[in-house]
CSV table of C-alpha atoms and ligand atoms in Angstrom, one decimal:
chain,number,residue,atom,x,y,z
A,1032,MET,CA,53.0,5.1,-92.9
A,1033,LYS,CA,53.3,6.9,-96.2
A,1034,GLU,CA,54.0,10.1,-94.3
A,1035,ILE,CA,57.5,8.9,-93.3
A,1036,TRP,CA,58.6,8.3,-96.8
A,1037,GLU,CA,57.1,11.6,-97.9
A,1038,LYS,CA,59.3,13.2,-95.3
A,1039,VAL,CA,62.3,11.3,-96.6
A,1040,GLU,CA,61.5,12.4,-100.2
A,1041,ALA,CA,61.4,16.1,-99.0
A,1042,ALA,CA,64.4,16.0,-96.8
A,1043,HIS,CA,67.9,17.4,-97.7
A,1044,GLN,CA,69.9,16.1,-94.8
A,1045,ILE,CA,68.8,13.0,-93.0
A,1046,GLY,CA,70.3,12.0,-89.6
A,1047,ILE,CA,69.8,8.6,-87.9
A,1048,CYS,CA,70.6,7.9,-84.2
A,1049,GLY,CA,69.8,5.5,-81.5
A,1050,HIS,CA,70.2,5.5,-77.7
A,1051,VAL,CA,73.4,5.7,-75.7
A,1052,ARG,CA,75.1,2.5,-74.7
A,1053,PRO,CA,73.8,1.0,-78.0
A,1054,ASP,CA,72.7,-2.7,-77.9
A,1055,GLY,CA,72.0,-5.0,-80.9
A,1056,ASP,CA,68.5,-3.7,-81.6
A,1057,CYS,CA,69.7,-0.1,-81.5
A,1058,VAL,CA,72.6,-0.9,-83.9
A,1059,GLY,CA,70.5,-3.2,-86.1
A,1060,THR,CA,67.6,-0.7,-86.5
A,1061,CYS,CA,69.9,2.3,-87.1
A,1062,MET,CA,72.0,0.4,-89.7
A,1063,ALA,CA,69.0,-1.1,-91.4
A,1064,LEU,CA,67.3,2.3,-91.9
A,1065,TYR,CA,70.6,3.9,-93.0
A,1066,LEU,CA,71.3,1.2,-95.6
A,1067,TYR,CA,67.7,1.2,-96.8
A,1068,VAL,CA,67.7,5.0,-97.4
A,1069,LYS,CA,71.2,4.9,-99.0
A,1070,LYS,CA,70.1,2.1,-101.4
A,1071,ASN,CA,66.6,3.4,-102.2
A,1072,TYR,CA,67.1,7.2,-102.0
A,1073,PRO,CA,70.6,7.4,-103.4
A,1074,GLN,CA,70.3,11.2,-104.1
A,1075,LYS,CA,69.7,11.9,-100.4
A,1076,ALA,CA,72.4,12.9,-97.9
A,1077,VAL,CA,72.1,10.5,-95.0
A,1078,ASN,CA,74.3,9.8,-92.1
A,1079,VAL,CA,74.0,7.4,-89.1
A,1080,HIS,CA,75.7,8.1,-85.8
A,1081,LEU,CA,76.0,5.6,-83.0
A,1082,GLU,CA,77.5,6.6,-79.6
A,1083,TYR,CA,80.0,3.8,-80.5
A,1084,MET,CA,79.9,0.5,-82.5
A,1085,PRO,CA,80.1,-2.4,-80.1
A,1086,GLU,CA,83.0,-4.6,-81.2
A,1087,ARG,CA,81.0,-7.8,-81.5
A,1088,PHE,CA,78.6,-6.2,-84.1
A,1089,ALA,CA,81.2,-4.3,-86.1
A,1090,TYR,CA,82.2,-7.1,-88.5
A,1091,LEU,CA,78.6,-7.0,-89.9
A,1092,PHE,CA,78.9,-3.4,-91.0
A,1093,ASP,CA,82.5,-3.0,-92.3
A,1094,GLY,CA,82.7,-0.3,-95.0
A,1095,THR,CA,79.1,0.8,-94.7
A,1096,GLY,CA,80.1,4.3,-93.5
A,1097,TYR,CA,78.6,4.6,-90.0
A,1098,GLN,CA,80.0,7.2,-87.7
A,1099,GLU,CA,80.9,6.8,-84.0
A,1100,GLY,CA,80.1,9.6,-81.5
A,1101,PHE,CA,77.4,12.3,-81.6
A,1102,GLU,CA,79.7,15.3,-81.2
A,1103,ASN,CA,80.6,15.6,-84.9
A,1104,MET,CA,77.1,14.9,-86.1
A,1105,PRO,CA,76.0,17.5,-88.7
A,1106,GLU,CA,72.7,19.3,-88.4
A,1107,CYS,CA,69.8,17.8,-90.4
A,1108,ASP,CA,66.3,18.7,-91.3
A,1109,LEU,CA,65.0,15.2,-90.8
A,1110,PHE,CA,66.0,13.3,-87.7
A,1111,PHE,CA,65.3,9.6,-87.0
A,1112,SER,CA,65.4,8.5,-83.4
A,1113,LEU,CA,65.4,4.7,-83.2
A,1114,ASP,CA,64.9,2.3,-80.3
A,1115,THR,CA,64.9,5.2,-77.9
A,1116,GLY,CA,62.2,5.9,-75.4
A,1117,ASP,CA,63.0,9.5,-74.4
A,1118,LEU,CA,65.2,12.5,-75.4
A,1119,GLU,CA,67.6,12.0,-72.6
A,1120,ARG,CA,68.6,8.6,-73.9
A,1121,LEU,CA,69.8,10.2,-77.1
A,1122,GLY,CA,72.7,11.7,-75.1
A,1123,ALA,CA,74.6,14.5,-77.0
A,1124,ALA,CA,72.4,13.8,-80.1
A,1125,ALA,CA,69.4,15.4,-78.4
A,1126,LYS,CA,70.7,18.8,-79.3
A,1127,ILE,CA,70.6,17.9,-83.1
A,1128,VAL,CA,66.9,17.0,-82.6
A,1129,GLU,CA,66.1,20.4,-81.4
A,1130,LYS,CA,67.4,22.0,-84.6
A,1131,ALA,CA,65.8,19.5,-87.0
A,1132,ASP,CA,62.5,20.4,-88.7
A,1133,THR,CA,61.0,16.9,-88.1
A,1134,CYS,CA,61.9,14.1,-85.7
A,1135,ILE,CA,60.5,10.7,-86.4
A,1136,CYS,CA,60.7,8.1,-83.6
A,1137,ILE,CA,60.5,4.4,-84.3
A,1138,ASP,CA,60.5,2.4,-81.1
A,1139,HIS,CA,59.0,-0.4,-79.0
A,1140,HIS,CA,59.6,0.8,-75.4
A,1141,ILE,CA,56.5,0.8,-73.2
A,1142,SER,CA,58.0,3.8,-71.4
A,1143,ASN,CA,58.2,5.9,-74.6
A,1144,THR,CA,57.3,9.5,-73.9
A,1145,GLY,CA,56.1,10.4,-77.4
A,1146,PHE,CA,58.7,13.2,-77.7
A,1147,ALA,CA,59.0,13.2,-81.5
A,1148,ASP,CA,56.8,14.8,-84.2
A,1149,ILE,CA,55.9,11.4,-85.6
A,1150,ASN,CA,55.9,8.5,-83.2
A,1151,VAL,CA,55.7,4.9,-84.4
A,1152,VAL,CA,55.8,3.0,-81.1
A,1153,ASP,CA,54.6,-0.6,-80.7
A,1154,PRO,CA,55.3,-1.9,-77.2
A,1155,ASP,CA,54.1,-5.3,-78.2
A,1156,SER,CA,56.8,-5.6,-80.8
A,1157,SER,CA,59.9,-7.8,-80.2
A,1158,SER,CA,62.3,-5.0,-81.2
A,1159,ALA,CA,62.6,-1.7,-82.8
A,1160,SER,CA,63.9,-3.6,-85.8
A,1161,GLN,CA,60.6,-5.4,-86.1
A,1162,VAL,CA,58.7,-2.0,-85.9
A,1163,LEU,CA,61.0,-0.7,-88.7
A,1164,PHE,CA,60.5,-3.8,-90.9
A,1165,GLU,CA,56.8,-3.1,-91.0
A,1166,LEU,CA,57.5,0.4,-92.4
A,1167,LEU,CA,59.7,-0.8,-95.2
A,1168,ASP,CA,58.9,-2.1,-98.6
A,1169,GLU,CA,59.9,-5.8,-98.4
A,1170,LYS,CA,61.0,-5.9,-102.1
A,1171,LYS,CA,63.5,-3.1,-101.4
A,1172,ILE,CA,65.3,-5.0,-98.6
A,1173,ASP,CA,68.6,-6.5,-99.7
A,1174,LYS,CA,70.9,-8.9,-97.8
A,1175,SER,CA,72.8,-6.2,-95.9
A,1176,ILE,CA,69.5,-4.5,-94.7
A,1177,ALA,CA,68.1,-7.9,-93.8
A,1178,THR,CA,71.2,-8.7,-91.8
A,1179,ALA,CA,70.9,-5.5,-89.7
A,1180,LEU,CA,67.2,-6.2,-89.1
A,1181,TYR,CA,67.9,-9.8,-88.1
A,1182,LEU,CA,70.5,-8.7,-85.7
A,1183,GLY,CA,68.1,-6.3,-84.0
A,1184,ILE,CA,65.3,-8.9,-83.8
A,1185,VAL,CA,67.5,-11.8,-82.4
A,1186,GLN,CA,69.2,-9.6,-79.9
A,1187,ASP,CA,66.1,-8.0,-78.4
A,1188,SER,CA,63.9,-11.1,-78.5
A,1189,GLY,CA,66.6,-13.1,-76.7
A,1190,CYS,CA,66.9,-15.3,-79.8
A,1191,PHE,CA,63.1,-15.6,-80.1
A,1192,GLN,CA,62.6,-16.5,-76.5
A,1193,TYR,CA,61.0,-13.6,-74.7
A,1194,ASP,CA,57.2,-13.0,-74.5
A,1195,SER,CA,57.5,-10.2,-77.1
A,1196,THR,CA,58.2,-12.9,-79.7
A,1197,SER,CA,55.1,-13.3,-81.8
A,1198,ARG,CA,54.1,-15.3,-84.8
A,1199,ARG,CA,54.8,-12.2,-86.8
A,1200,THR,CA,58.4,-12.0,-85.4
A,1201,MET,CA,59.0,-15.5,-86.7
A,1202,GLU,CA,57.5,-14.7,-90.1
A,1203,ILE,CA,59.7,-11.6,-90.4
A,1204,ALA,CA,62.7,-13.7,-89.4
A,1205,GLY,CA,61.8,-16.2,-92.2
A,1206,ILE,CA,61.5,-13.4,-94.8
A,1207,LEU,CA,64.9,-12.0,-93.7
A,1208,MET,CA,66.4,-15.5,-93.9
A,1209,GLU,CA,65.3,-15.8,-97.5
A,1210,LYS,CA,67.2,-12.6,-98.2
A,1211,GLY,CA,70.4,-14.5,-97.5
A,1212,VAL,CA,71.1,-13.6,-93.9
A,1213,ASN,CA,73.7,-15.9,-92.2
A,1214,THR,CA,71.5,-16.5,-89.2
A,1215,SER,CA,73.6,-19.1,-87.3
A,1216,ASN,CA,76.7,-17.0,-87.7
A,1217,ILE,CA,74.9,-13.9,-86.2
A,1218,VAL,CA,73.7,-15.8,-83.2
A,1219,ASP,CA,77.0,-17.5,-82.6
A,1220,ARG,CA,79.2,-14.4,-83.0
A,1221,THR,CA,77.0,-11.7,-81.5
A,1222,MET,CA,75.2,-13.7,-78.7
A,1223,LYS,CA,77.0,-16.9,-77.7
A,1224,GLN,CA,80.7,-15.9,-78.1
A,1225,LYS,CA,82.3,-14.3,-75.1
A,1226,THR,CA,85.7,-12.7,-74.7
A,1227,TYR,CA,88.0,-14.1,-72.0
A,1228,VAL,CA,87.6,-11.0,-69.9
A,1229,GLN,CA,83.8,-11.3,-70.3
A,1230,ASN,CA,83.9,-14.8,-68.9
A,1231,GLN,CA,86.1,-13.7,-66.0
A,1232,MET,CA,83.7,-10.9,-65.1
A,1233,LEU,CA,80.7,-13.2,-65.4
A,1234,GLY,CA,82.5,-15.7,-63.0
A,1235,ARG,CA,83.2,-13.0,-60.5
A,1236,VAL,CA,79.6,-11.6,-60.6
A,1237,LEU,CA,78.1,-15.1,-60.1
A,1238,LEU,CA,80.4,-15.9,-57.2
A,1239,GLU,CA,79.5,-12.8,-55.4
A,1240,SER,CA,75.8,-12.8,-56.2
A,1241,LEU,CA,73.2,-12.7,-53.4
A,1242,LEU,CA,69.9,-14.4,-53.1
A,1243,LEU,CA,67.3,-12.1,-51.5
A,1244,LEU,CA,63.6,-12.1,-50.6
A,1245,ASP,CA,63.5,-15.8,-50.0
A,1246,GLY,CA,65.3,-16.6,-53.2
A,1247,GLN,CA,63.0,-14.6,-55.4
A,1248,VAL,CA,65.6,-12.0,-56.3
A,1249,ILE,CA,69.2,-12.5,-57.3
A,1250,ALA,CA,71.6,-9.5,-57.2
A,1251,SER,CA,75.2,-8.7,-57.9
A,1252,ARG,CA,77.5,-5.9,-59.0
A,1253,ILE,CA,80.7,-4.8,-60.6
A,1254,THR,CA,82.7,-2.0,-59.1
A,1255,GLN,CA,85.0,0.4,-60.9
A,1256,GLY,CA,87.9,-1.3,-59.1
A,1257,MET,CA,87.0,-4.7,-60.6
A,1258,MET,CA,86.7,-3.2,-64.1
A,1259,GLU,CA,90.2,-1.8,-63.7
A,1260,PHE,CA,91.6,-5.1,-62.3
A,1261,TYR,CA,90.3,-7.2,-65.2
A,1262,GLY,CA,90.9,-4.5,-67.8
A,1263,ALA,CA,87.2,-4.7,-68.7
A,1264,THR,CA,85.1,-2.4,-70.8
A,1265,LYS,CA,81.3,-1.8,-70.7
A,1266,GLU,CA,81.0,-4.3,-73.5
A,1267,ASP,CA,82.4,-7.0,-71.3
A,1268,LEU,CA,79.3,-6.7,-69.1
A,1269,GLU,CA,77.0,-7.8,-71.8
A,1270,GLY,CA,74.9,-10.9,-71.0
A,1271,ILE,CA,75.7,-10.9,-67.2
A,1272,VAL,CA,72.2,-9.9,-66.1
A,1273,GLU,CA,70.8,-12.5,-68.4
A,1274,GLN,CA,72.9,-15.2,-66.8
A,1275,LEU,CA,71.7,-14.0,-63.3
A,1276,ARG,CA,68.1,-14.2,-64.6
A,1277,VAL,CA,68.3,-17.9,-65.5
A,1278,THR,CA,69.0,-18.9,-61.9
A,1279,GLN,CA,66.3,-21.4,-61.0
A,1280,GLY,CA,63.6,-20.1,-58.6
A,1281,THR,CA,64.3,-16.4,-59.0
A,1282,GLU,CA,61.8,-13.9,-60.4
A,1283,VAL,CA,64.0,-10.8,-60.6
A,1284,ALA,CA,67.7,-10.4,-61.4
A,1285,ILE,CA,69.4,-7.1,-60.5
A,1286,PHE,CA,72.8,-6.2,-61.8
A,1287,LEU,CA,74.6,-3.0,-60.7
A,1288,HIS,CA,77.5,-1.5,-62.5
A,1289,GLU,CA,79.4,1.2,-60.6
A,1290,VAL,CA,79.8,4.2,-63.0
A,1291,GLY,CA,80.9,6.9,-60.6
A,1292,VAL,CA,81.2,7.7,-56.9
A,1293,LEU,CA,78.1,6.2,-55.3
A,1294,GLU,CA,76.5,6.0,-58.7
A,1295,TYR,CA,75.4,2.7,-60.3
A,1296,LYS,CA,73.8,1.8,-63.7
A,1297,VAL,CA,71.1,-0.6,-62.8
A,1298,SER,CA,69.9,-3.5,-65.0
A,1299,MET,CA,66.8,-5.5,-64.1
A,1300,ARG,CA,65.2,-8.6,-65.6
A,1301,SER,CA,62.1,-10.5,-64.5
A,1302,LYS,CA,60.5,-13.7,-65.5
A,1303,GLU,CA,56.7,-13.8,-64.9
A,1304,TYR,CA,55.1,-11.3,-62.7
A,1305,VAL,CA,57.3,-8.4,-61.6
A,1306,ASP,CA,57.1,-5.3,-63.9
A,1307,VAL,CA,60.6,-4.0,-63.7
A,1308,SER,CA,59.8,-1.2,-66.2
A,1309,LYS,CA,57.6,0.4,-63.5
A,1310,ILE,CA,60.4,0.3,-61.0
A,1311,ALA,CA,63.0,1.7,-63.4
A,1312,SER,CA,60.7,4.4,-64.6
A,1313,HIS,CA,60.1,5.5,-61.0
A,1314,PHE,CA,63.9,6.1,-60.7
A,1315,GLY,CA,64.2,8.1,-64.0
A,1316,GLY,CA,64.9,5.1,-66.3
A,1317,GLY,CA,62.7,2.9,-68.4
A,1318,GLY,CA,62.5,-0.1,-70.6
A,1319,HIS,CA,60.2,-3.1,-70.9
A,1320,VAL,CA,58.1,-5.1,-68.5
A,1321,ARG,CA,60.7,-7.9,-68.3
A,1322,ALA,CA,63.9,-5.9,-69.0
A,1323,ALA,CA,64.5,-2.4,-67.8
A,1324,GLY,CA,67.2,-0.1,-66.4
A,1325,CYS,CA,68.0,3.2,-64.7
A,1326,THR,CA,70.9,5.0,-62.9
A,1327,MET,CA,70.8,5.3,-59.1
A,1328,SER,CA,72.8,7.0,-56.4
A,1329,GLY,CA,73.9,5.4,-53.2
A,1330,THR,CA,75.9,2.5,-51.9
A,1331,TYR,CA,75.4,-1.0,-53.4
A,1332,HIS,CA,73.4,-2.1,-50.4
A,1333,ASP,CA,71.3,1.0,-50.1
A,1334,ILE,CA,70.3,0.8,-53.8
A,1335,LEU,CA,69.5,-2.9,-53.3
A,1336,ASN,CA,67.4,-2.3,-50.3
A,1337,THR,CA,65.4,0.4,-52.1
A,1338,LEU,CA,64.8,-1.8,-55.1
A,1339,LEU,CA,63.9,-4.8,-52.9
A,1340,GLU,CA,61.1,-2.7,-51.2
A,1341,TRP,CA,59.6,-1.9,-54.7
A,1342,ILE,CA,59.9,-5.6,-55.8
A,1343,ASP,CA,58.4,-6.8,-52.5
A,1344,LEU,CA,55.4,-4.4,-52.9
A,1345,GLN,CA,54.7,-5.9,-56.3
A,1346,ILE,CA,55.1,-9.5,-55.0
A,1347,LYS,CA,52.7,-8.7,-52.1
A,1348,ASP,CA,50.2,-7.1,-54.4
A,1349,ARG,CA,50.1,-10.2,-56.5
A,1350,SER,CA,49.3,-12.5,-53.6
A,1351,LYS,CA,46.4,-10.2,-52.4
B,1334,LIG,P1,69.9,-3.0,-70.0
B,1334,LIG,O1,69.6,-3.5,-68.7
B,1334,LIG,O2,70.2,-4.1,-71.0
B,1334,LIG,O3,70.8,-1.9,-70.1
B,1334,LIG,O4,68.5,-2.3,-70.5
B,1334,LIG,C1,67.3,-3.0,-70.6
B,1334,LIG,C2,66.2,-2.2,-71.2
B,1334,LIG,O5,66.0,-1.0,-70.4
B,1334,LIG,C3,66.5,-1.7,-72.5
B,1334,LIG,O6,65.4,-1.7,-73.3
B,1334,LIG,C4,67.0,-0.2,-72.3
B,1334,LIG,O7,66.6,0.5,-73.4
B,1334,LIG,C5,66.2,0.1,-71.1
B,1334,LIG,N1,67.0,1.0,-70.2
B,1334,LIG,C6,68.2,0.7,-69.6
B,1334,LIG,N2,68.7,1.7,-68.9
B,1334,LIG,C7,67.8,2.8,-69.1
B,1334,LIG,C8,67.8,4.1,-68.7
B,1334,LIG,O8,68.6,4.6,-68.0
B,1334,LIG,N3,66.7,4.9,-69.1
B,1334,LIG,C9,65.7,4.4,-69.9
B,1334,LIG,N4,64.7,5.2,-70.3
B,1334,LIG,N5,65.7,3.1,-70.3
B,1334,LIG,C10,66.8,2.3,-70.0
B,1335,LIG,MN1,65.1,-2.4,-78.5
């Protein structure tokens, strides 16, 4: 992918962004590319904007110069969209893309719409960080870049657990480890550790969860009222759908987060045979076969009923 680095060479102002509600892969990929360009193209003006930096990742990037929020992002001639399947997921940064000469997308979402000028999308890859690694010169990766890439890979592969983890994922992890990444610290602080409020929310969600479709589906939700009661932020909801997913005997986990009047952010996970990306895409969202999301309108029970119909169809199709 020489073309990408030729574009970097020719650019005056480079902008890097990821999707709204950034997760570890989004943050890791954005920070890795930003640090790589800063280190290896020191004469270039480059800036990275995240919608916000989740608190649990911030300690890894102190003093690196990342910006929070898209509103104050300067125009650029070369725009990198990372870990983002469609323009809408860039939020307010989408308008910067329109003004850029070239947009390069580096991603791994199966639902990617190919909206950029240059699209490097590998749906079989564990993470956008893994896709990015393949584009970098290994010799030019230092410890800080390796740390960002490692964060993205462990977060999106569920710590090397999901099907998207390949031999290559493990090899790359090994290479990054040799660059000096503190691997156990990253897993402990960014994946295992939970705030007190996070544990409270998790407890509440599990207590109120419902088993549906003969136990093949587990579902639960958080309302705006609960968020206020516990003083929780969006970040405190991290990991909840994964905990629902590990319930024995279930195929699909559904977690709804009330974000407005009769409006829910939907997170879905599956284990073996339900393609949740198909369902999320139908409702204007997207993601991966085993992890996807969308936003839906209606009451909790209406949304659940709608989703259950779609899941049931897939389950019935399978037994045909
Ligand atoms: P999560 O449930 O953790 O928010 O998201 C799971 C996966 O689905 C992620 O890969 C995420 O990028 C994708 N995803 C979640 N919500 C949306 C959405 O509203 N639109 C799209 N296109 N993808 C989403
Ligand atoms: Mn990702």
